Tab-separated table of C-alpha atoms in Angstrom:
chain	number	residue	atom	x	y	z
A	1257	MET	CA	-59.146	-21.080	2.296
A	1258	ARG	CA	-57.894	-20.376	5.785
A	1259	THR	CA	-55.095	-22.925	5.288
A	1260	ILE	CA	-53.945	-21.134	2.131
A	1261	ILE	CA	-53.841	-17.751	3.922
A	1262	VAL	CA	-51.848	-19.223	6.818
A	1263	LEU	CA	-49.475	-20.896	4.372
A	1264	LEU	CA	-48.986	-17.681	2.352
A	1265	THR	CA	-48.390	-15.699	5.538
A	1266	PHE	CA	-45.783	-18.244	6.625
A	1267	VAL	CA	-44.020	-18.093	3.222
A	1268	VAL	CA	-43.978	-14.269	3.251
A	1269	LEU	CA	-42.550	-14.200	6.797
A	1270	MET	CA	-39.852	-16.750	5.920
A	1271	ALA	CA	-38.902	-14.853	2.752
A	1272	SER	CA	-38.753	-11.604	4.709
A	1273	ALA	CA	-36.520	-13.161	7.374
A	1274	HIS	CA	-34.223	-14.602	4.697
A	1275	LEU	CA	-33.901	-11.254	2.902
A	1276	SER	CA	-33.211	-9.483	6.174
A	1277	ALA	CA	-30.462	-11.953	7.084
A	1278	HIS	CA	-28.989	-11.716	3.583
A	1279	ALA	CA	-28.932	-7.900	3.723
A	1280	ALA	CA	-27.144	-8.007	7.077
A	1281	GLY	CA	-24.547	-10.383	5.629
A	1282	THR	CA	-24.005	-8.078	2.668
A	1283	THR	CA	-23.427	-5.115	4.946
A	1284	ASP	CA	-20.869	-7.087	6.934
A	1285	LYS	CA	-18.988	-8.012	3.752
A	1286	ALA	CA	-19.033	-4.399	2.574
A	1287	GLU	CA	-17.682	-3.253	5.932
A	1288	LEU	CA	-14.892	-5.842	5.792
A	1289	GLN	CA	-13.977	-4.846	2.251
A	1290	GLY	CA	-13.913	-1.211	3.298
A	1291	LYS	CA	-11.541	-2.012	6.147
A	1292	LYS	CA	-9.336	-4.080	3.858
A	1293	SER	CA	-8.932	-1.292	1.323
A	1294	MET	CA	-8.200	1.435	3.880
A	1295	PRO	CA	-4.727	2.858	3.228
A	1296	GLN	CA	-2.086	1.446	5.516
A	1297	LEU	CA	0.758	3.551	6.804
A	1298	LEU	CA	4.426	2.776	6.505
A	1299	ILE	CA	6.912	4.269	8.937
A	1300	THR	CA	10.354	4.959	7.500
A	1301	THR	CA	13.262	6.027	9.653
A	1302	MET	CA	16.421	7.502	8.152
A	1303	GLY	CA	19.028	9.960	9.310
A	1304	GLY	CA	17.458	9.995	12.765
A	1305	GLN	CA	14.143	11.248	11.361
A	1306	THR	CA	10.835	9.431	11.015
A	1307	PHE	CA	8.573	9.798	7.988
A	1308	HIS	CA	5.091	8.393	7.460
A	1309	ALA	CA	4.112	7.054	4.051
A	1310	THR	CA	0.758	5.951	2.652
A	1311	LEU	CA	0.947	2.549	0.985
A	1312	VAL	CA	-0.599	1.810	-2.406
A	1313	ASP	CA	-3.145	-1.032	-2.373
A	1314	SER	CA	-1.538	-3.617	-4.679
A	1315	GLU	CA	-0.208	-7.151	-4.879
A	1316	THR	CA	3.346	-5.781	-4.932
A	1317	THR	CA	2.790	-3.754	-1.769
A	1318	SER	CA	1.237	-6.776	-0.026
A	1319	ALA	CA	4.342	-8.834	-0.826
A	1320	PHE	CA	6.585	-6.009	0.432
A	1321	GLN	CA	4.620	-5.758	3.696
A	1322	LYS	CA	5.228	-9.462	4.396
A	1323	ILE	CA	8.979	-8.881	4.814
A	1324	LEU	CA	8.600	-5.945	7.221
A	1325	PRO	CA	10.052	-4.731	9.536
A	1326	LEU	CA	13.241	-4.290	7.558
A	1327	THR	CA	16.434	-2.222	7.771
A	1328	LEU	CA	18.402	-1.643	4.561
A	1329	THR	CA	21.552	0.178	3.530
A	1330	MET	CA	20.475	2.040	0.411
A	1331	GLU	CA	22.938	3.443	-2.137
A	1332	ASP	CA	22.705	6.868	-3.734
A	1333	LEU	CA	22.181	7.227	-7.488
A	1334	HIS	CA	22.281	10.425	-9.577
A	1335	GLY	CA	21.859	12.651	-6.518
A	1336	ASN	CA	18.074	12.143	-6.578
A	1337	GLU	CA	17.335	8.645	-5.262
A	1338	LYS	CA	18.400	5.867	-2.909
A	1339	TYR	CA	18.088	2.255	-4.056
A	1340	TYR	CA	18.454	-1.296	-2.778
A	1341	TYR	CA	18.448	-4.569	-4.767
A	1342	PHE	CA	16.701	-7.469	-3.019
A	1343	THR	CA	17.769	-11.083	-3.563
A	1344	GLN	CA	14.098	-11.986	-4.022
A	1345	GLN	CA	11.686	-10.781	-6.672
A	1346	PHE	CA	8.314	-9.162	-6.073
A	1347	PRO	CA	5.240	-9.270	-8.285
A	1348	GLY	CA	5.327	-6.116	-10.351
A	1349	ASN	CA	2.857	-3.914	-12.142
A	1350	ALA	CA	5.242	-1.435	-13.734
A	1351	GLU	CA	3.917	1.655	-15.447
A	1352	LYS	CA	5.424	4.685	-17.147
A	1353	VAL	CA	5.096	7.140	-14.299
A	1354	ARG	CA	6.503	10.088	-16.335
A	1355	GLN	CA	6.892	12.260	-13.217
A	1356	ILE	CA	8.837	11.292	-10.110
A	1357	ASN	CA	7.888	13.200	-6.972
A	1358	LYS	CA	9.992	13.700	-3.879
A	1359	GLY	CA	8.815	11.059	-1.401
A	1360	ASP	CA	7.824	8.398	-3.951
A	1361	ILE	CA	8.742	4.869	-2.891
A	1362	MET	CA	8.730	2.528	-5.880
A	1363	LEU	CA	9.987	-0.765	-7.212
A	1364	TYR	CA	12.222	-0.719	-10.289
A	1365	GLY	CA	12.022	-4.002	-12.147
A	1366	ASN	CA	10.981	-6.778	-9.778
A	1367	ASP	CA	13.721	-6.440	-7.185
A	1368	CYS	CA	14.949	-2.860	-6.724
A	1369	LEU	CA	13.432	-0.641	-4.027
A	1370	VAL	CA	13.839	3.089	-4.696
A	1371	ILE	CA	13.155	6.168	-2.552
A	1372	PHE	CA	13.167	9.409	-4.520
A	1373	TYR	CA	14.165	12.622	-2.780
A	1374	LYS	CA	13.890	15.048	-5.721
A	1375	ASN	CA	11.233	15.799	-8.357
A	1376	PHE	CA	12.054	15.033	-12.007
A	1377	SER	CA	10.660	13.620	-15.246
A	1378	THR	CA	11.471	10.068	-16.363
A	1379	THR	CA	10.880	7.616	-19.187
A	1380	TYR	CA	11.503	4.587	-16.940
A	1381	THR	CA	8.796	2.278	-15.626
A	1382	TYR	CA	8.177	1.655	-11.926
A	1383	THR	CA	5.681	-0.075	-9.669
A	1384	ARG	CA	4.292	2.325	-7.069
A	1385	LEU	CA	4.537	1.145	-3.440
A	1386	ALA	CA	4.020	4.237	-1.281
A	1387	HIS	CA	4.438	7.986	-1.005
A	1388	ILE	CA	5.924	9.792	1.977
A	1389	ASP	CA	3.205	12.106	3.254
A	1390	ASP	CA	5.492	15.037	4.142
A	1391	PRO	CA	8.886	14.708	2.403
A	1392	THR	CA	10.056	18.221	3.398
A	1393	ASP	CA	13.336	17.146	5.079
A	1394	LEU	CA	13.725	13.870	3.180
A	1395	GLU	CA	16.806	14.878	1.163
A	1396	LYS	CA	18.593	16.077	4.302
A	1397	ALA	CA	17.673	12.905	6.222
A	1398	LEU	CA	18.954	10.624	3.444
A	1399	GLY	CA	22.220	12.530	2.995
A	1400	LYS	CA	24.565	12.445	0.015
A	1401	THR	CA	26.001	8.941	0.507
A	1402	ASP	CA	24.605	5.538	1.472
A	1403	ALA	CA	21.715	5.690	3.937
A	1404	THR	CA	20.396	3.229	6.492
A	1405	VAL	CA	16.611	3.112	6.193
A	1406	THR	CA	14.165	1.207	8.395
A	1407	PHE	CA	10.689	0.287	7.134
A	1408	GLN	CA	7.863	-0.903	9.369
A	1409	LEU	CA	4.086	-0.897	9.334
A	1410	LYS	CA	2.252	1.491	11.621
A	1411	HIS	CA	-0.140	-0.441	13.857
């Protein structure tokens, strides 16, 4: 009988130790996942001004981040956006956004980066990449013609 009690005690202790170790591992994974999904910041510089943008957590944004830092000459279109066509394509997840907001940074199609500096409605589809946190002087910084824009991750 004493052997059975010792054996049961040993089994309970081993099971308890295993569960404790497993719970600690789960917490570590949860912490890592939390860190991974934290919003990253993008720094954009244009017209001598710096703007901070919060990146969307997506496959498209991850692919965009891999080519940073990057300086582009972006063309004006319709007096409300600047755009640049890449030679490479990005994975896209286009959606009907319906409303464009000043400060939106999106991908049109799979290869066209767009920064919007005015609010308006649209029927086009875009993949969201980021949004400039405070776009107050964005239109002034971009100007009315082509604009040189630098993108880099904030570390």
